[in-house]
mmCIF file of C-alpha atoms in Angstrom:
data_model
loop_
_atom_site.group_PDB
_atom_site.id
_atom_site.type_symbol
_atom_site.label_atom_id
_atom_site.label_comp_id
_atom_site.label_asym_id
_atom_site.label_seq_id
_atom_site.Cartn_x
_atom_site.Cartn_y
_atom_site.Cartn_z
ATOM 1 C CA PRO W 1 0.000 0.000 0.000
ATOM 2 C CA SER W 2 2.884 2.375 0.618
ATOM 3 C CA LEU W 3 3.745 2.152 -3.084
ATOM 4 C CA ALA W 4 0.364 3.323 -4.394
ATOM 5 C CA PHE W 5 0.460 5.913 -7.157
ATOM 6 C CA ASP W 6 -2.277 8.076 -5.618
ATOM 7 C CA GLU W 7 0.030 8.667 -2.673
ATOM 8 C CA VAL W 8 2.739 9.780 -5.074
ATOM 9 C CA GLU W 9 0.348 12.274 -6.683
ATOM 10 C CA ASP W 10 -0.535 13.607 -3.234
ATOM 11 C CA ARG W 11 3.152 13.873 -2.405
ATOM 12 C CA GLY W 12 3.662 15.561 -5.766
ATOM 13 C CA ALA W 13 1.601 18.474 -4.487
ATOM 14 C CA SER W 14 4.422 19.234 -2.091
ATOM 15 C CA LYS W 15 6.731 21.729 -3.752
ATOM 16 C CA ALA W 16 9.719 20.481 -1.777
ATOM 17 C CA LEU W 17 9.281 16.961 -3.152
ATOM 18 C CA SER W 18 8.222 17.578 -6.743
ATOM 19 C CA PRO W 19 8.521 20.822 -8.694
ATOM 20 C CA ILE W 20 6.240 19.530 -11.459
ATOM 21 C CA PRO W 21 2.451 19.274 -11.005
ATOM 22 C CA HIS W 22 2.108 15.539 -11.697
ATOM 23 C CA PRO W 23 5.325 13.568 -11.226
ATOM 24 C CA LEU W 24 4.048 10.189 -12.432
ATOM 25 C CA PRO W 25 0.813 10.636 -14.432
ATOM 26 C CA MET W 26 2.282 9.919 -17.858
ATOM 27 C CA MET W 27 2.670 6.198 -17.225
ATOM 28 C CA PRO W 28 0.653 4.250 -19.850
ATOM 29 C CA LEU W 29 -2.652 2.802 -18.643
ATOM 30 C CA SER W 30 -1.533 -0.659 -19.689
ATOM 31 C CA LEU W 31 1.442 -0.488 -17.341
ATOM 32 C CA LEU W 32 -0.772 0.874 -14.571
ATOM 33 C CA ALA W 33 -3.122 -2.049 -15.018
ATOM 34 C CA VAL W 34 -0.267 -4.529 -14.928
ATOM 35 C CA ALA W 35 1.259 -2.833 -11.887
ATOM 36 C CA SER W 36 -2.079 -2.873 -10.075
ATOM 37 C CA ALA W 37 -2.492 -6.555 -10.863
ATOM 38 C CA MET W 38 0.914 -7.468 -9.476
ATOM 39 C CA GLY W 39 0.977 -9.115 -6.073
ATOM 40 C CA GLU W 40 2.427 -7.424 -3.041
ATOM 41 C CA SER W 41 5.239 -9.974 -2.963
ATOM 42 C CA SER W 42 6.524 -8.908 -6.398
ATOM 43 C CA LEU W 43 6.562 -5.240 -5.416
ATOM 44 C CA ALA W 44 8.262 -6.056 -2.146
ATOM 45 C CA THR W 45 10.910 -8.033 -4.037
ATOM 46 C CA ALA W 46 11.583 -5.128 -6.387
ATOM 47 C CA HIS W 47 11.789 -2.760 -3.445
ATOM 48 C CA ARG W 48 14.208 -4.979 -1.516
ATOM 49 C CA ARG W 49 16.498 -5.318 -4.529
ATOM 50 C CA LEU W 50 16.791 -1.585 -5.020
ATOM 51 C CA SER W 51 16.514 -0.024 -1.587
ATOM 52 C CA TYR W 52 19.168 0.555 1.038
ATOM 53 C CA SER W 53 19.479 2.442 4.279
ATOM 54 C CA PRO W 54 21.627 5.468 3.539
ATOM 55 C CA THR W 55 23.415 7.539 6.059
ATOM 56 C CA ASP W 56 23.011 11.255 6.157
ATOM 57 C CA GLY W 57 25.534 12.389 3.583
ATOM 58 C CA SER W 58 25.443 16.089 4.352
ATOM 59 C CA ASN W 59 29.182 16.572 4.489
ATOM 60 C CA GLY W 60 29.581 19.939 6.143
ATOM 61 C CA VAL W 61 31.330 22.460 3.958
ATOM 62 C CA GLU W 62 32.359 24.204 7.167
ATOM 63 C CA ILE W 63 34.378 21.171 8.271
ATOM 64 C CA VAL W 64 36.034 20.851 4.864
ATOM 65 C CA THR W 65 36.876 24.552 4.846
ATOM 66 C CA LEU W 66 38.338 24.263 8.341
ATOM 67 C CA ILE W 67 40.533 21.340 7.265
ATOM 68 C CA PHE W 68 41.707 23.297 4.235
ATOM 69 C CA MET W 69 42.556 26.384 6.314
ATOM 70 C CA ILE W 70 44.458 24.263 8.830
ATOM 71 C CA LEU W 71 46.513 22.647 6.050
ATOM 72 C CA VAL W 72 47.364 26.002 4.500
ATOM 73 C CA LEU W 73 48.255 27.461 7.892
ATOM 74 C CA LEU W 74 50.483 24.500 8.708
ATOM 75 C CA GLY W 75 52.195 24.844 5.344
ATOM 76 C CA MET W 76 52.874 28.526 5.910
ATOM 77 C CA ILE W 77 54.169 27.896 9.440
ATOM 78 C CA LEU W 78 56.411 25.113 8.141
ATOM 79 C CA ALA W 79 57.746 27.290 5.345
ATOM 80 C CA VAL W 80 58.474 30.232 7.642
ATOM 81 C CA ALA W 81 60.121 27.981 10.235
ATOM 82 C CA VAL W 82 62.327 26.281 7.658
ATOM 83 C CA LEU W 83 63.208 29.619 6.076
ATOM 84 C CA ALA W 84 64.178 31.105 9.433
ATOM 85 C CA SER W 85 66.267 28.047 10.268
ATOM 86 C CA SER W 86 68.016 28.177 6.894
ATOM 87 C CA VAL W 87 68.773 31.889 7.165
ATOM 88 C CA LYS W 88 70.146 31.416 10.659
ATOM 89 C CA GLY W 89 72.309 28.519 9.510
ATOM 90 C CA MET W 90 73.624 30.482 6.532
ATOM 91 C CA ARG W 91 74.549 33.449 8.726
ATOM 92 C CA ARG W 92 76.346 31.195 11.181
ATOM 93 C CA SER W 93 78.196 29.480 8.337
ATOM 94 C CA SER W 94 79.102 32.818 6.751
ATOM 95 C CA GLY W 95 80.452 34.087 10.063
ATOM 96 C CA GLU W 96 82.637 31.048 10.543
ATOM 97 C CA VAL W 97 83.941 31.290 6.990
ATOM 98 C CA GLY W 98 84.703 34.988 7.430
ATOM 99 C CA LYS W 99 86.742 34.345 10.550
ATOM 100 C CA THR W 100 88.903 31.649 9.005
ATOM 101 C CA SER W 101 89.129 32.774 5.385
ATOM 102 C CA SER W 102 92.128 35.055 5.957
ATOM 103 C CA LYS W 103 94.111 32.178 7.437
ATOM 104 C CA GLU W 104 92.889 29.141 5.526
ATOM 105 C CA ASN W 105 91.467 30.772 2.386
ATOM 106 C CA VAL W 106 88.085 28.968 2.903
ATOM 107 C CA THR W 107 85.330 29.747 0.382
ATOM 108 C CA ASP W 108 81.655 28.874 0.095
ATOM 109 C CA ASP W 109 81.044 25.523 -1.553
ATOM 110 C CA GLY W 110 78.117 26.988 -3.481
ATOM 111 C CA ASP W 111 75.645 24.339 -2.267
ATOM 112 C CA SER W 112 73.381 26.655 -0.254
ATOM 113 C CA PRO W 113 70.413 28.248 -2.041
ATOM 114 C CA SER W 114 70.400 31.981 -2.591
ATOM 115 C CA LYS W 115 67.863 34.208 -0.857
ATOM 116 C CA LEU W 116 65.829 34.388 -4.061
ATOM 117 C CA ALA W 117 65.851 30.596 -4.344
ATOM 118 C CA MET W 118 64.841 30.291 -0.699
ATOM 119 C CA LEU W 119 61.882 32.595 -1.255
ATOM 120 C CA ALA W 120 60.935 30.539 -4.313
ATOM 121 C CA HIS W 121 61.000 27.363 -2.218
ATOM 122 C CA VAL W 122 58.851 29.002 0.470
ATOM 123 C CA LEU W 123 56.295 30.120 -2.107
ATOM 124 C CA SER W 124 56.278 26.647 -3.643
ATOM 125 C CA ILE W 125 55.663 25.098 -0.219
ATOM 126 C CA VAL W 126 52.719 27.420 0.424
ATOM 127 C CA LEU W 127 51.186 26.872 -3.024
ATOM 128 C CA SER W 128 51.675 23.098 -2.879
ATOM 129 C CA THR W 129 50.090 22.965 0.572
ATOM 130 C CA ALA W 130 47.158 24.945 -0.794
ATOM 131 C CA CYS W 131 46.831 22.394 -3.608
ATOM 132 C CA VAL W 132 46.685 19.582 -1.050
ATOM 133 C CA GLY W 133 43.968 21.462 0.819
ATOM 134 C CA PHE W 134 41.982 22.178 -2.344
ATOM 135 C CA VAL W 135 42.030 18.551 -3.467
ATOM 136 C CA ALA W 136 41.221 17.259 0.023
ATOM 137 C CA ALA W 137 38.196 19.563 0.212
ATOM 138 C CA VAL W 138 36.902 18.497 -3.202
ATOM 139 C CA LEU W 139 37.302 14.798 -2.362
ATOM 140 C CA ALA W 140 35.780 15.070 1.116
ATOM 141 C CA ASP W 141 32.692 17.102 0.217
ATOM 142 C CA GLY W 142 29.888 15.148 -1.463
ATOM 143 C CA ARG W 143 28.543 18.337 -3.071
ATOM 144 C CA SER W 144 31.784 19.871 -4.331
ATOM 145 C CA VAL W 145 31.363 19.275 -8.089
ATOM 146 C CA ILE W 146 27.679 19.771 -8.964
ATOM 147 C CA VAL W 147 24.442 20.546 -7.104
ATOM 148 C CA LEU W 148 20.820 20.453 -8.234
ATOM 149 C CA LYS W 149 19.492 23.760 -9.525
ATOM 150 C CA ASP W 150 16.839 25.772 -7.736
ATOM 151 C CA GLY W 151 13.399 26.154 -9.255
ATOM 152 C CA ASP W 152 11.670 24.006 -11.840
ATOM 153 C CA LEU W 153 13.786 21.477 -13.707
ATOM 154 C CA PRO W 154 13.184 19.881 -17.107
ATOM 155 C CA VAL W 155 11.728 16.390 -17.361
ATOM 156 C CA VAL W 156 14.589 13.940 -17.882
ATOM 157 C CA THR W 157 12.609 10.718 -18.270
ATOM 158 C CA ASP W 158 11.011 9.321 -21.401
ATOM 159 C CA PRO W 159 7.495 10.843 -21.199
ATOM 160 C CA THR W 160 5.957 7.766 -22.811
ATOM 161 C CA ILE W 161 6.999 5.766 -19.732
ATOM 162 C CA VAL W 162 6.946 8.217 -16.841
ATOM 163 C CA SER W 163 7.271 12.000 -16.464
ATOM 164 C CA ALA W 164 9.621 13.217 -13.724
ATOM 165 C CA ASP W 165 12.585 15.521 -13.159
ATOM 166 C CA LEU W 166 15.751 14.916 -11.160
ATOM 167 C CA LYS W 167 14.570 17.047 -8.252
ATOM 168 C CA PHE W 168 11.677 14.627 -7.739
ATOM 169 C CA LEU W 169 13.774 11.504 -8.321
ATOM 170 C CA LEU W 170 16.824 12.474 -6.250
ATOM 171 C CA GLY W 171 15.334 14.848 -3.701
ATOM 172 C CA TYR W 172 16.403 18.410 -3.029
ATOM 173 C CA PRO W 173 19.024 19.485 -2.134
ATOM 174 C CA TYR W 174 21.365 16.979 -3.724
ATOM 175 C CA GLY W 175 24.937 17.135 -4.995
ATOM 176 C CA ILE W 176 27.827 15.041 -6.262
ATOM 177 C CA GLY W 177 31.483 15.379 -5.303
ATOM 178 C CA ALA W 178 34.706 14.154 -6.859
ATOM 179 C CA PHE W 179 34.799 10.977 -4.738
ATOM 180 C CA HIS W 180 31.165 10.393 -3.740
ATOM 181 C CA ASP W 181 27.758 12.034 -3.640
ATOM 182 C CA GLN W 182 26.337 13.687 -0.534
ATOM 183 C CA TYR W 183 24.944 10.347 0.662
ATOM 184 C CA GLY W 184 28.349 8.677 0.532
ATOM 185 C CA ARG W 185 27.782 6.690 -2.657
ATOM 186 C CA LYS W 186 30.892 6.375 -4.834
ATOM 187 C CA TRP W 187 30.941 6.601 -8.628
ATOM 188 C CA TRP W 188 30.643 2.805 -8.880
ATOM 189 C CA GLN W 189 28.128 2.171 -6.058
ATOM 190 C CA THR W 190 24.360 1.742 -6.310
ATOM 191 C CA GLY W 191 21.637 0.960 -3.815
ATOM 192 C CA GLY W 192 21.711 -2.742 -4.638
ATOM 193 C CA THR W 193 21.233 -2.964 -8.399
ATOM 194 C CA THR W 194 20.977 -0.735 -11.443
ATOM 195 C CA LEU W 195 17.755 0.454 -13.046
ATOM 196 C CA LYS W 196 18.479 -1.658 -16.126
ATOM 197 C CA ASP W 197 18.945 -4.841 -14.075
ATOM 198 C CA SER W 198 15.792 -4.123 -12.089
ATOM 199 C CA ILE W 199 13.724 -3.712 -15.250
ATOM 200 C CA GLU W 200 15.134 -6.971 -16.623
ATOM 201 C CA GLU W 201 14.386 -8.850 -13.393
ATOM 202 C CA ASN W 202 11.075 -7.294 -12.321
ATOM 203 C CA GLY W 203 9.712 -5.778 -15.508
ATOM 204 C CA ALA W 204 9.010 -2.124 -16.209
ATOM 205 C CA ALA W 205 5.675 -2.222 -14.386
ATOM 206 C CA GLY W 206 7.140 -3.695 -11.202
ATOM 207 C CA THR W 207 10.047 -1.270 -11.165
ATOM 208 C CA LEU W 208 7.847 1.770 -11.758
ATOM 209 C CA ALA W 209 5.342 0.621 -9.156
ATOM 210 C CA ALA W 210 8.156 0.411 -6.611
ATOM 211 C CA LEU W 211 9.492 3.841 -7.577
ATOM 212 C CA PRO W 212 7.860 5.862 -4.743
ATOM 213 C CA GLY W 213 9.366 3.604 -2.099
ATOM 214 C CA LEU W 214 12.726 3.704 -3.837
ATOM 215 C CA ILE W 215 12.707 7.489 -3.826
ATOM 216 C CA ARG W 216 11.901 7.563 -0.104
ATOM 217 C CA ALA W 217 14.733 5.082 0.547
ATOM 218 C CA ASN W 218 17.219 7.135 -1.538
ATOM 219 C CA ALA W 219 17.873 4.043 -3.666
ATOM 220 C CA LEU W 220 18.362 6.110 -6.834
ATOM 221 C CA LYS W 221 21.686 7.421 -5.551
ATOM 222 C CA HIS W 222 24.426 7.494 -6.893
ATOM 223 C CA PRO W 223 22.443 8.305 -10.084
ATOM 224 C CA VAL W 224 25.290 7.784 -12.581
ATOM 225 C CA PRO W 225 25.866 4.054 -11.913
ATOM 226 C CA PHE W 226 22.164 3.533 -11.109
ATOM 227 C CA LEU W 227 21.173 4.847 -14.553
ATOM 228 C CA SER W 228 24.043 2.926 -16.249
ATOM 229 C CA CYS W 229 25.606 6.047 -17.792
ATOM 230 C CA HIS W 230 28.850 4.175 -18.441
ATOM 231 C CA GLU W 231 30.827 6.840 -20.321
ATOM 232 C CA LEU W 232 29.934 9.507 -17.759
ATOM 233 C CA GLN W 233 30.937 7.083 -15.016
ATOM 234 C CA GLN W 234 34.344 6.597 -16.664
ATOM 235 C CA VAL W 235 34.881 10.358 -16.843
ATOM 236 C CA GLY W 236 33.928 10.721 -13.182
ATOM 237 C CA THR W 237 36.214 7.945 -11.976
ATOM 238 C CA THR W 238 39.083 9.302 -14.096
ATOM 239 C CA ALA W 239 38.718 12.759 -12.554
ATOM 240 C CA MET W 240 38.515 11.184 -9.093
ATOM 241 C CA THR W 241 41.720 9.196 -9.710
ATOM 242 C CA LEU W 242 43.536 12.315 -10.896
ATOM 243 C CA CYS W 243 42.435 14.122 -7.732
ATOM 244 C CA PHE W 244 43.974 11.430 -5.527
ATOM 245 C CA ILE W 245 47.178 11.501 -7.592
ATOM 246 C CA ALA W 246 47.286 15.307 -7.363
ATOM 247 C CA ALA W 247 46.973 15.187 -3.568
ATOM 248 C CA ILE W 248 49.874 12.720 -3.313
ATOM 249 C CA VAL W 249 52.111 14.603 -5.765
ATOM 250 C CA ALA W 250 51.365 17.954 -4.104
ATOM 251 C CA PHE W 251 52.324 16.480 -0.722
ATOM 252 C CA ILE W 252 55.558 15.176 -2.262
ATOM 253 C CA ALA W 253 56.176 18.702 -3.570
ATOM 254 C CA VAL W 254 55.840 20.110 -0.040
ATOM 255 C CA VAL W 255 58.380 17.596 1.288
ATOM 256 C CA PHE W 256 60.740 18.127 -1.653
ATOM 257 C CA HIS W 257 60.860 21.927 -1.378
ATOM 258 C CA THR W 258 61.274 21.690 2.391
ATOM 259 C CA LEU W 259 64.311 19.436 1.954
ATOM 260 C CA ALA W 260 65.672 21.684 -0.797
ATOM 261 C CA LEU W 261 65.286 24.688 1.480
ATOM 262 C CA LEU W 262 67.363 22.851 4.089
ATOM 263 C CA SER W 263 70.032 22.092 1.434
ATOM 264 C CA ALA W 264 69.280 18.380 1.826
ATOM 265 C CA VAL W 265 68.819 17.972 -1.933
ATOM 266 C CA PRO W 266 71.816 18.237 -4.299
ATOM 267 C CA THR W 267 71.660 21.487 -6.240
ATOM 268 C CA LYS W 268 71.887 19.744 -9.597
ATOM 269 C CA LEU W 269 68.678 17.812 -8.814
ATOM 270 C CA VAL W 270 66.563 20.724 -7.576
ATOM 271 C CA LYS W 271 65.586 22.061 -10.992
ATOM 272 C CA PRO W 272 64.808 18.788 -12.854
ATOM 273 C CA VAL W 273 62.987 17.094 -9.975
ATOM 274 C CA GLY W 274 60.981 20.193 -9.096
ATOM 275 C CA ALA W 275 60.115 20.800 -12.747
ATOM 276 C CA VAL W 276 58.873 17.223 -13.211
ATOM 277 C CA ILE W 277 56.735 17.369 -10.058
ATOM 278 C CA HIS W 278 55.042 20.633 -10.949
ATOM 279 C CA PHE W 279 54.698 19.744 -14.620
ATOM 280 C CA LEU W 280 52.721 16.659 -13.584
ATOM 281 C CA LEU W 281 50.547 18.753 -11.269
ATOM 282 C CA THR W 282 49.946 21.398 -13.935
ATOM 283 C CA VAL W 283 48.923 18.850 -16.551
ATOM 284 C CA GLY W 284 46.810 16.936 -14.032
ATOM 285 C CA PHE W 285 44.810 19.978 -12.941
ATOM 286 C CA LEU W 286 44.327 21.022 -16.566
ATOM 287 C CA ILE W 287 42.970 17.579 -17.459
ATOM 288 C CA VAL W 288 40.572 17.701 -14.503
ATOM 289 C CA VAL W 289 39.247 21.101 -15.633
ATOM 290 C CA ILE W 290 38.681 19.733 -19.140
ATOM 291 C CA LEU W 291 36.985 16.572 -17.833
ATOM 292 C CA VAL W 292 34.605 18.549 -15.622
ATOM 293 C CA ALA W 293 33.707 20.884 -18.495
ATOM 294 C CA VAL W 294 33.035 17.957 -20.835
ATOM 295 C CA ALA W 295 31.061 15.986 -18.247
ATOM 296 C CA TYR W 296 28.910 19.013 -17.441
ATOM 297 C CA THR W 297 28.015 20.070 -20.980
ATOM 298 C CA LYS W 298 27.900 16.850 -23.026
ATOM 299 C CA GLU W 299 24.722 14.829 -23.584
ATOM 300 C CA TRP W 300 25.400 11.345 -22.221
ATOM 301 C CA THR W 301 23.747 8.089 -23.248
ATOM 302 C CA CYS W 302 22.493 5.834 -20.444
ATOM 303 C CA ASP W 303 21.835 2.123 -20.931
ATOM 304 C CA GLN W 304 18.156 1.899 -19.898
ATOM 305 C CA PRO W 305 14.864 3.125 -21.390
ATOM 306 C CA VAL W 306 13.583 5.381 -18.588
ATOM 307 C CA ILE W 307 16.302 8.076 -18.814
ATOM 308 C CA PRO W 308 18.093 7.254 -22.083
ATOM 309 C CA LYS W 309 19.813 10.656 -22.354
ATOM 310 C CA LEU W 310 21.254 12.843 -19.598
ATOM 311 C CA THR W 311 22.799 16.326 -19.762
ATOM 312 C CA LEU W 312 24.056 17.478 -16.377
ATOM 313 C CA SER W 313 23.937 21.191 -17.238
ATOM 314 C CA ASP W 314 20.148 20.992 -17.639
ATOM 315 C CA SER W 315 19.538 20.052 -14.005
ATOM 316 C CA PHE W 316 22.761 20.819 -12.106
ATOM 317 C CA ASP W 317 24.885 23.866 -11.303
ATOM 318 C CA LEU W 318 28.661 23.690 -11.038
ATOM 319 C CA ASN W 319 29.932 24.061 -7.484
ATOM 320 C CA TYR W 320 33.327 25.229 -6.205
ATOM 321 C CA ALA W 321 35.367 22.211 -7.407
ATOM 322 C CA ILE W 322 35.909 23.672 -10.878
ATOM 323 C CA ALA W 323 37.201 26.930 -9.363
ATOM 324 C CA PHE W 324 39.550 24.985 -7.077
ATOM 325 C CA ALA W 325 40.852 23.047 -10.088
ATOM 326 C CA VAL W 326 41.554 26.280 -11.990
ATOM 327 C CA VAL W 327 43.361 27.768 -8.974
ATOM 328 C CA GLY W 328 45.336 24.532 -8.594
ATOM 329 C CA PHE W 329 46.356 24.720 -12.249
ATOM 330 C CA VAL W 330 47.520 28.340 -11.889
ATOM 331 C CA GLY W 331 49.392 27.607 -8.657
ATOM 332 C CA SER W 332 51.110 24.561 -10.150
ATOM 333 C CA PHE W 333 52.125 26.547 -13.231
ATOM 334 C CA ILE W 334 53.640 29.251 -11.003
ATOM 335 C CA ASN W 335 55.557 26.556 -9.131
ATOM 336 C CA LEU W 336 56.762 25.149 -12.460
ATOM 337 C CA VAL W 337 58.159 28.550 -13.453
ATOM 338 C CA LEU W 338 59.798 28.946 -10.035
ATOM 339 C CA SER W 339 61.400 25.505 -10.308
ATOM 340 C CA LEU W 340 62.759 26.187 -13.786
ATOM 341 C CA PHE W 341 64.198 29.651 -13.216
ATOM 342 C CA PHE W 342 64.676 30.372 -9.507
ATOM 343 C CA THR W 343 64.955 27.401 -7.129
ATOM 344 C CA SER W 344 68.290 26.104 -8.480
ATOM 345 C CA ARG W 345 70.225 29.312 -7.810
ATOM 346 C CA ARG W 346 73.082 29.091 -5.329
ATOM 347 C CA ALA W 347 74.304 31.477 -2.696
#
């Protein structure tokens, strides 16, 4: 009884649940008759196969922002501390050399970085730490990439089967991050099975009859694997993988520039190693920006008849992840220039 369509129409009157007047009236009468004739056991089976008990996926942006600010602050403190220690060590070394040079003719070995190179290392540490914070925020927040638009949304389903928009199907508010959606579902996770498999196992009538209960159970999330949008899923997982790689490489950059600032890295290796690290970061962030732009604007084909085509820009707004990726690209490019022209200079 909880899956009756009249209840869905009543719930459709609620603006918070459905922005369109009649979320499910376009279902053919033949399917309605078949669905009504189905036993309760068949509907219960379809519901059990698709439903799950989600956790509240409202990942607080405040917590993510706090983590990011702490990482940046720690990076700046580390850079300043290392810079102060290096300057103090250089002054002590210069004083000792000055005292003995007249007797022993001692000269600088040229291994210590110049002040300009030290400043370049400090800036690289700060920017690389910021990149780590940016990527961590985008991966941790389940709404960092896209969020559902306000107001009325276009119908995304095939109107000959059912008429509904994503705000009704997914609930509002709803968003997707680089690693998971706001309910914790990864790019490859569904609530038990995909829509295509459910239709094959239970028939279109059984699946559509169970739809109200599935919506209440949040079983349609993560929508990309649930709708079998395979190419879009590949783009999403590729961007996610690049984000994890970027976080690791950016952390390596922080460690590398810290060691270089302490003269723990041979001078002849500072330029090539630093250039390779920041070239990889620059290219990685650029690829992520391109992937997000393509995923957001392209019309994707999904392997099931209910929502055969999906264009994210019709129903979603871009969130802050794209801006973070652009800033990460700019910061990595600046670090690349610093590594090529400044960090290898000697005192």
